[in-house]
XYZ file of C-alpha atoms in Angstrom:
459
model
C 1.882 7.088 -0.587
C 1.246 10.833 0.203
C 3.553 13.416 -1.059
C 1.728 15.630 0.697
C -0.945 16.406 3.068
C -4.036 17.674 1.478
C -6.293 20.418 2.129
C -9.666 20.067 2.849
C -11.498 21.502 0.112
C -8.999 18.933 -1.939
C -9.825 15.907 0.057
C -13.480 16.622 -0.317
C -13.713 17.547 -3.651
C -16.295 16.000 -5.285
C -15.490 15.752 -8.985
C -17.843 12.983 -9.712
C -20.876 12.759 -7.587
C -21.552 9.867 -5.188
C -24.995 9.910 -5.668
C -24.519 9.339 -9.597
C -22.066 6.209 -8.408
C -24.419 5.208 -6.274
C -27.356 5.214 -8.340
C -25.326 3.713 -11.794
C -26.896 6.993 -13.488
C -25.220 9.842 -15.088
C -25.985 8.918 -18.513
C -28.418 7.046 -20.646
C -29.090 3.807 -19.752
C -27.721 4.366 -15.957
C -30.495 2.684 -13.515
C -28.577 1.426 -10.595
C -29.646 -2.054 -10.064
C -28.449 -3.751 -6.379
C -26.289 -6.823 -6.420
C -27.728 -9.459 -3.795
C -26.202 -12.619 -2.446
C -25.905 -15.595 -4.922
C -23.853 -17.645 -6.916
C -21.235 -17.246 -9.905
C -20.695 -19.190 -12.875
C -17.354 -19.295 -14.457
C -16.434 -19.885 -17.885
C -12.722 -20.006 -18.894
C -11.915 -18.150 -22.221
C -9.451 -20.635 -24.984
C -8.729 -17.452 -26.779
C -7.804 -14.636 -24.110
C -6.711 -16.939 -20.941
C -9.091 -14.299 -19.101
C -12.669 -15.670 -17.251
C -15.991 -14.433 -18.386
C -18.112 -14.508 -15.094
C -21.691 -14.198 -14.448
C -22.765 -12.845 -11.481
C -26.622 -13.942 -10.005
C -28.950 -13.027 -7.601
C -31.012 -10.971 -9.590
C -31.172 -12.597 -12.715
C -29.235 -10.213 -15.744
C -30.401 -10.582 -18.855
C -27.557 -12.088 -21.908
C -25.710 -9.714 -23.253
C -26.440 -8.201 -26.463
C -24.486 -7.988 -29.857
C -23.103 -4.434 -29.222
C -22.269 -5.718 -25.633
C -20.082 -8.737 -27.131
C -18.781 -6.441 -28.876
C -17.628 -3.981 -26.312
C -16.618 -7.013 -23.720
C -14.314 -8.113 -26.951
C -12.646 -4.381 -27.206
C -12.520 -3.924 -23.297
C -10.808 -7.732 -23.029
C -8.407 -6.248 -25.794
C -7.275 -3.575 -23.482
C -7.404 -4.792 -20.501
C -5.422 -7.813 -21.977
C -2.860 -6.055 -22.873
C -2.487 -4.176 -20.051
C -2.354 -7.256 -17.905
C 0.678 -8.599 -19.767
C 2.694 -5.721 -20.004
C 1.742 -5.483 -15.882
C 2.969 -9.271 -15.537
C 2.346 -12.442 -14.050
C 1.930 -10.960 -10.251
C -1.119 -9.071 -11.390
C -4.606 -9.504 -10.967
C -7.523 -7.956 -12.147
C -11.602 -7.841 -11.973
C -14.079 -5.670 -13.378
C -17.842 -6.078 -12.417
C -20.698 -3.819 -14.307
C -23.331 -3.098 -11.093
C -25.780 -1.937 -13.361
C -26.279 -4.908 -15.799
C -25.125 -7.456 -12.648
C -22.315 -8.749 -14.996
C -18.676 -9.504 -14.030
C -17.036 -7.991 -17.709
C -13.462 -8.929 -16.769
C -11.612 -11.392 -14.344
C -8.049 -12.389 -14.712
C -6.275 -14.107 -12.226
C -8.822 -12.445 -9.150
C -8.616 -14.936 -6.625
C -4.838 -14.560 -6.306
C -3.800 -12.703 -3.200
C -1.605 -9.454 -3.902
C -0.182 -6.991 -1.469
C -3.237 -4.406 -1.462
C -0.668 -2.069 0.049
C -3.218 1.341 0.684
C -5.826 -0.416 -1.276
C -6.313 -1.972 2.657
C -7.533 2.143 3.642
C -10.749 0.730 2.306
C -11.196 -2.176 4.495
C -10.654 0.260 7.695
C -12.243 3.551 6.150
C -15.275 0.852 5.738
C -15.249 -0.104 9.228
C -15.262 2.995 10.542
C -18.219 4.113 9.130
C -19.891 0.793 9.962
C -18.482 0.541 13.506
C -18.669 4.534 14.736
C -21.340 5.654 12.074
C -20.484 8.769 9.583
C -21.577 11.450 12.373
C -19.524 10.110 15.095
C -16.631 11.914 16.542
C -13.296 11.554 18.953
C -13.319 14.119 22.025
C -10.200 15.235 23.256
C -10.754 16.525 27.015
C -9.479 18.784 29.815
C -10.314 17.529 33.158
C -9.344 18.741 36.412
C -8.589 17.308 40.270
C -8.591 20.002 42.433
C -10.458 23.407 43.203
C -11.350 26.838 41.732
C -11.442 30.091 43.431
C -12.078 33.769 42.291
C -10.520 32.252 38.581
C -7.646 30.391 39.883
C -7.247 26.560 39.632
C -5.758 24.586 42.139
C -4.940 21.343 41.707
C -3.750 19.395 38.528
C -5.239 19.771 34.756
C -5.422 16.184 32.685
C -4.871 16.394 28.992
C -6.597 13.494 27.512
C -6.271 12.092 24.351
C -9.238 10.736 22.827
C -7.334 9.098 19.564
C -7.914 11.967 17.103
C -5.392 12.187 14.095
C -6.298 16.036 13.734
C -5.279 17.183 17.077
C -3.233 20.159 17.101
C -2.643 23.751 16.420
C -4.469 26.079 14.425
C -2.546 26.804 11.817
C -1.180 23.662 11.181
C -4.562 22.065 11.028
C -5.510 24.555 8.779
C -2.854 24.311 6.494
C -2.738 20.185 6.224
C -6.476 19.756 6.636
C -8.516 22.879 6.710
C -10.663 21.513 9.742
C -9.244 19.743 13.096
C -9.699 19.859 16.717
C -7.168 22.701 17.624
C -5.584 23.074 21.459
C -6.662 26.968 20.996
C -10.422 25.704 20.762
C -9.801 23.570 23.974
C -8.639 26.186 25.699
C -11.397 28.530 24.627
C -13.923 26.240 25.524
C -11.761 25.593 29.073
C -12.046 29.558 29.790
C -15.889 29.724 28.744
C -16.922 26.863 31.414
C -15.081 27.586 34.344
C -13.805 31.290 34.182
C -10.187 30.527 34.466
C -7.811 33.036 34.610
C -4.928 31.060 36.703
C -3.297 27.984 37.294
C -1.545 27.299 40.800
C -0.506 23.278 39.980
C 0.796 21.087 37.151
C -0.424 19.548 33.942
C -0.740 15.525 33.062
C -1.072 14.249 29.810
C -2.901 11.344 29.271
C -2.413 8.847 26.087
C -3.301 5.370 27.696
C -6.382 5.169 25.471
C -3.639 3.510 23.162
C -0.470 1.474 23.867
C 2.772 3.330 23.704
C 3.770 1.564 19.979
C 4.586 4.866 17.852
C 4.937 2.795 14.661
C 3.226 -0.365 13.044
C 4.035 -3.726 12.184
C 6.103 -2.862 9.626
C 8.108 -0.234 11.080
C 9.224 -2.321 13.735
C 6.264 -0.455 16.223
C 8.986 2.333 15.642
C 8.340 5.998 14.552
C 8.955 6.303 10.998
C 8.418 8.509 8.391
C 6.563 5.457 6.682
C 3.808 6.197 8.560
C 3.605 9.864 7.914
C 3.169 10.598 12.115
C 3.989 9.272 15.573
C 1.661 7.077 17.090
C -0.405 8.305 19.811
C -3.781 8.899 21.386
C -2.721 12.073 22.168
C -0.791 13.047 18.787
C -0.332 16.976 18.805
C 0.375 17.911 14.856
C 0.692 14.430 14.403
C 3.315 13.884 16.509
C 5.832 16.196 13.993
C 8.759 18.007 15.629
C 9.531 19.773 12.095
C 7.618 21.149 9.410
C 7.888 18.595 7.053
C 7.608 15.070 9.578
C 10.898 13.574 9.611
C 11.813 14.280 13.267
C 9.715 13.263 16.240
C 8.977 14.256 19.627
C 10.763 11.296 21.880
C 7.191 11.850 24.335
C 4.478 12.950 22.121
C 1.765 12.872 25.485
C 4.392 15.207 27.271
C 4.798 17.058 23.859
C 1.123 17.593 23.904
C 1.089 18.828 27.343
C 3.830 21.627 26.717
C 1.268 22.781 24.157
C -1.699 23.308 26.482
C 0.504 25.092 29.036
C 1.304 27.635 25.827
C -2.248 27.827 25.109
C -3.012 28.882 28.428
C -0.243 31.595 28.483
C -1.279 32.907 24.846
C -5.397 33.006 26.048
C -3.849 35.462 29.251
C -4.069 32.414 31.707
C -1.500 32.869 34.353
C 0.702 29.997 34.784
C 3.330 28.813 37.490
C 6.737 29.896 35.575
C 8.237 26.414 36.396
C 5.196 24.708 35.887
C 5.354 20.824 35.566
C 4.175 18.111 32.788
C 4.313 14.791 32.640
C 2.512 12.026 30.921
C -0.217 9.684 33.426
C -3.436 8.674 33.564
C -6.735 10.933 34.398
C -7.657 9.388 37.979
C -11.204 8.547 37.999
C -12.283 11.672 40.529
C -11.081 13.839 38.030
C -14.319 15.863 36.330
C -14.455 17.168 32.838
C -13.878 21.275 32.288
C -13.826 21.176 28.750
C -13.776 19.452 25.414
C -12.645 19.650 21.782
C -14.728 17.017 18.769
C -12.690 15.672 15.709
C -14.430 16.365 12.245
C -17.010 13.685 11.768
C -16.142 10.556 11.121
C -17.182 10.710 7.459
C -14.824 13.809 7.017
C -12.106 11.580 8.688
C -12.383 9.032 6.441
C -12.248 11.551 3.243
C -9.058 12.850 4.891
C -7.860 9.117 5.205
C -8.181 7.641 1.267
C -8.661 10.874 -0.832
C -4.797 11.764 0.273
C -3.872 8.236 0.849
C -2.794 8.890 4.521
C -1.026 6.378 6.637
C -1.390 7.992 9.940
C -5.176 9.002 9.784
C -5.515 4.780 9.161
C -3.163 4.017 11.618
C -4.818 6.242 14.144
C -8.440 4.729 13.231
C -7.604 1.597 13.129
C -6.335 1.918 16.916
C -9.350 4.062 17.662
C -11.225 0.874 16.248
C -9.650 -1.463 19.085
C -9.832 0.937 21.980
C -13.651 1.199 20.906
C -14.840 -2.003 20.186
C -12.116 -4.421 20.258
C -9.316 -5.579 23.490
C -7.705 -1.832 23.163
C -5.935 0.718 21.687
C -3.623 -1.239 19.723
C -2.971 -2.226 15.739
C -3.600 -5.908 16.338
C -7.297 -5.550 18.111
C -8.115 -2.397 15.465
C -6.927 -4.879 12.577
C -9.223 -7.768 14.337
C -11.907 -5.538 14.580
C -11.603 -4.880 10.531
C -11.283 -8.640 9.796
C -14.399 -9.424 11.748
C -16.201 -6.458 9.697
C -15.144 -7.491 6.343
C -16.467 -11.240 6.977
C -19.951 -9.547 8.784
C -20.339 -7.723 5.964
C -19.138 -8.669 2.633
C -18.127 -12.440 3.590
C -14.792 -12.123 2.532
C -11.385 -12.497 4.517
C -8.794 -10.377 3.767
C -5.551 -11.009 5.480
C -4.329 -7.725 7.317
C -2.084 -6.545 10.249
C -2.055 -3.180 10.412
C -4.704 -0.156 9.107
C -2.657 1.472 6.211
C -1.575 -1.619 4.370
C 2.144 -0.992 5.018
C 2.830 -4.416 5.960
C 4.131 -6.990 3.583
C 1.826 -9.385 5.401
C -1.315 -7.634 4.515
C -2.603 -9.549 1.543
C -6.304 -9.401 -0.714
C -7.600 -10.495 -3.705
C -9.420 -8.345 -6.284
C -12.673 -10.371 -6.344
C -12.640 -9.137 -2.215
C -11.528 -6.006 -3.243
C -14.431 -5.323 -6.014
C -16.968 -7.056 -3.431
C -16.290 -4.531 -1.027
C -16.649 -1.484 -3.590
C -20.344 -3.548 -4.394
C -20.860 -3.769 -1.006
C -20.135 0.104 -0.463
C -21.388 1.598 -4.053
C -24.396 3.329 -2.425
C -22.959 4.761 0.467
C -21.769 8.111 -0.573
C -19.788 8.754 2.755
C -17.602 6.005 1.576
C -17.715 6.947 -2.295
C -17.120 10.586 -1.982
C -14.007 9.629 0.254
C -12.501 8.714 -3.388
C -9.669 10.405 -5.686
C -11.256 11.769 -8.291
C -9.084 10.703 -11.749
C -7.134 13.716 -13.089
C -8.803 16.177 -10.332
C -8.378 15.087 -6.379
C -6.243 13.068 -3.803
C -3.724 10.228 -5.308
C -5.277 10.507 -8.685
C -4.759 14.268 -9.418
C -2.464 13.722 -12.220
C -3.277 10.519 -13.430
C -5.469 10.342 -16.231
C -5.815 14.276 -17.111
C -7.362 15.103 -20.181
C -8.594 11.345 -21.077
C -12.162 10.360 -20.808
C -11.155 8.884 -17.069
C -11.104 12.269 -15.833
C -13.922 13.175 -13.777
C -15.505 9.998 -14.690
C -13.697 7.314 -12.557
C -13.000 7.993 -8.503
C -10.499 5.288 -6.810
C -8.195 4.337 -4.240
C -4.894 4.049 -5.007
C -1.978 1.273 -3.182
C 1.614 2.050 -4.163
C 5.049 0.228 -2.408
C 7.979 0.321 -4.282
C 7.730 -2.621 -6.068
C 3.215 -2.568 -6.160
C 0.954 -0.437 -7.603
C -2.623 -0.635 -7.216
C -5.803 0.801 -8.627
C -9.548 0.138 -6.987
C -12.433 1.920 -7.254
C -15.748 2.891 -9.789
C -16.018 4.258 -13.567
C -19.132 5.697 -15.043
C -18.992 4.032 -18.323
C -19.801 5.601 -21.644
C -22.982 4.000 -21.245
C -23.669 5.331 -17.859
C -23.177 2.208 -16.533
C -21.023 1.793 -12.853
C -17.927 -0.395 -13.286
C -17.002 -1.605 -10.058
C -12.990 -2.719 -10.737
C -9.893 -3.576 -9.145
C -6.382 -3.572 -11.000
C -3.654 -4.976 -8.586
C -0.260 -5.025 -10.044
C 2.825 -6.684 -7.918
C 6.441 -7.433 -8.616
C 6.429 -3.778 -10.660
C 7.570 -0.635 -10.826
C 4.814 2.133 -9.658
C 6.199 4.487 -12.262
C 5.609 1.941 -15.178
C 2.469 0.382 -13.921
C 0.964 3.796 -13.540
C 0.396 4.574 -17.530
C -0.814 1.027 -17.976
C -3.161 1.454 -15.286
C -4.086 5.121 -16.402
C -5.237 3.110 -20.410
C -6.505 0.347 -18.592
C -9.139 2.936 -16.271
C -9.417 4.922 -19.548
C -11.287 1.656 -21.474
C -13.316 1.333 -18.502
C -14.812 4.478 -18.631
C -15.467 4.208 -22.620
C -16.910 0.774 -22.406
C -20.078 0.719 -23.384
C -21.623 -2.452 -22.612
């Protein structure tokens, strides 16, 4: 899903602008109109097998000659494409601007969305915390302080950020984070600490002690690109490249802080102990560290494609608003979302969409994007095609490139494309192409034609 991790000036990158997604502008023609509730009316096609549906609420007007003419050559292409992708395969292509669904082939079949799901919990995020919002991970202390030296015990607590860590690994995988020298920094600037006479707890009972998901068995894996925890340190990695884990990532965490304390000149008890617990409630707070925002989160999340930034939300999503830091209450909280908001029900179990139970159709997926296309925390979170994230070398040098943003879902037998074209027109194509039952590496050039008519349509 993510051969690498990104950084930040990479995850952001903007490539095509939100606001011209947003708006449906961008060329002539583009004016952006909203799509409201309604109803659809669907007409079979005898000679293509695919559905011609019209979507109301504001009324569109009939399409013109030249537009039956381009809806022929796009259902040409994307025709083809859907054949050679094979009966498992679904697709559904709605133009926002004229308030016309163009395309619609078998889009009320469920498919494995695989990381297509990132959308559903990147969505509630920003719904649930707000774009601004962050996660605080917190020194506290129970004991006292005289002429600089701390007596008593220092609690590590985990507030459930997946950027939590050192320096220069957060700088290297992300360009921004919440970094243990920066807690430590702030530590010495509130209370004047130069020693510690006592021991060091590290808390991570904001989230249950499952290091993995569903479909890793709750186990670490590589899968999920991390080791579960609400007090992750370098995301839980116990080599350079994440495929060896710390066997107590809380304790892990807490070895850290006692060698940020030692590099910052704090004088430490040479056999000093840490274990993992939980902060007592008499403890007070000495100092804190803030995650990026929340919108910079979720750019860090789909941009890359990154399992354990969803994973991680979706828990912060339970212990937030849900029964707790768990998988199954973030996942409820999502599924409650995506019927508040967009009346659809997509079936999920986890927050990266590694699960083989996860399950969506692209008429939910494409209402979502609808839903979403003027909220440019959510758009600008987007691979760029041919320039950012997932979709850096797909469609290079076509008229995709720079033109069409998306999310992409890949397992190794689906491959999935979502996301938003600016049409030759100027028009925004809202679309989801969701292959199963394939080969990634041969649905990814039929995708990459498919995306290309998209963006040359000119409806």
């Amino acid at each position: 899903m993510r051969p690498l991790l990104p950084t930040l000036a990479a995850a952001l990158a903007i490539g095509l602008g939100a606001a011209s997604i947003a708006s449906g502008s961008g060329g002539p023609g583009g004016g952006g109109a909203g799509l409201g509730g309604g109803t659809t009316t669907t007409t079979p096609s005898t000679s293509t097998g695919t559905t011609t549906t019209t979507t109301t609420g504001t009324t569109p007007s009939p399409p013109s000659a030249a537009t039956a003419k381009a809806n022929r050559a796009l259902d040409g292409s994307l025709n083809l494409g859907m054949r050679q992708a094979g009966r498992y395969s679904g697709a559904y292509v709605v133009d926002l601007t004229a308030n016309r669904t163009v395309y619609s082939k078998n889009a009320n079949t469920s498919r494995l969305p695989a990381s297509v799901e990132k959308l559903f919990t990147t969505t509630t995020i920003l719904k649930r915390f707000g774009p601004g919002a962050m996660l605080t991970t917190s020194v506290l202390g129970a004991g006292t302080q005289s002429d600089g030296t701390f007596t008593g015990t220092l609690y590590l607590r985990g507030g459930g950020d997946p950027t939590f860590g050192s320096s220069s690994f957060d700088s290297a995988n992300y360009g921004t984070g919440a970094t243990i020298q920066e807690l430590v920094s702030a530590l010495q600037a509130s209370t004047g600490i130069t020693a510690l006479n006592g021991n060091v707890v590290a808390d991570e009972t904001m989230f249950d002690s499952d290091r993995g998901t569903p479909a890793t068995g709750n186990q670490p894996s590589i899968d999920t690109e991390g080791e579960l925890s609400a007090l992750a340190f370098n995301r839980g990695w116990a080599n350079s490249i994440g495929t060896v884990y710390f066997k107590h990532p809380a304790v892990q965490a807490g070895q850290q802080l006692v060698s940020a304390l030692k590099a910052a000149g704090i004088q430490v008890p040479r056999k000093v102990k840490v274990t993992a617990g939980r902060t007592p409630q008499n403890a007070v707070t000495l100092a804190s560290v803030h995650s990026p925002p929340m919108a910079t989160l979720v750019s860090l999340t789909n941009t890359p494609s990154d399992n354990f930034f969803a994973e991680m939300l979706v828990k912060d999503l339970g212990a937030r608003f849900g029964s707790g830091g768990t998988t199954a209450a973030g996942a409820a909280i999502v599924r409650a979302q995506m019927a508040q908001s967009f009346a659809i029900h997509p079936q999920l179990n986890d927050g990266s969409g590694l699960s083989r139970s996860d399950f969506t159709t692209p008429v939910q997926v494409v209402t979502l994007l609808r839903g979403m296309v003027s909220n440019a925390q959510f758009t600008s979170s987007l691979a760029v095609a041919g320039e950012t994230g997932t979709l850096q070398h797909e469609m290079r040098g076509t008229y995709a490139q720079g033109r069409c943003r998306g999310k992409t879902g890949t397992l190794h037998d689906v491959s999935n494309v979502v996301g938003y074209c600016r049409a030759k027109d100027g028009h925004t194509l809202a679309f989801a192409l969701m292959m199963n039952g394939i080969i990634p590496d041969y649905a990814h050039p039929i995708q990459n034609r498919m995306t290309v008519a998209l963006a040359k349509y000119g409806g």
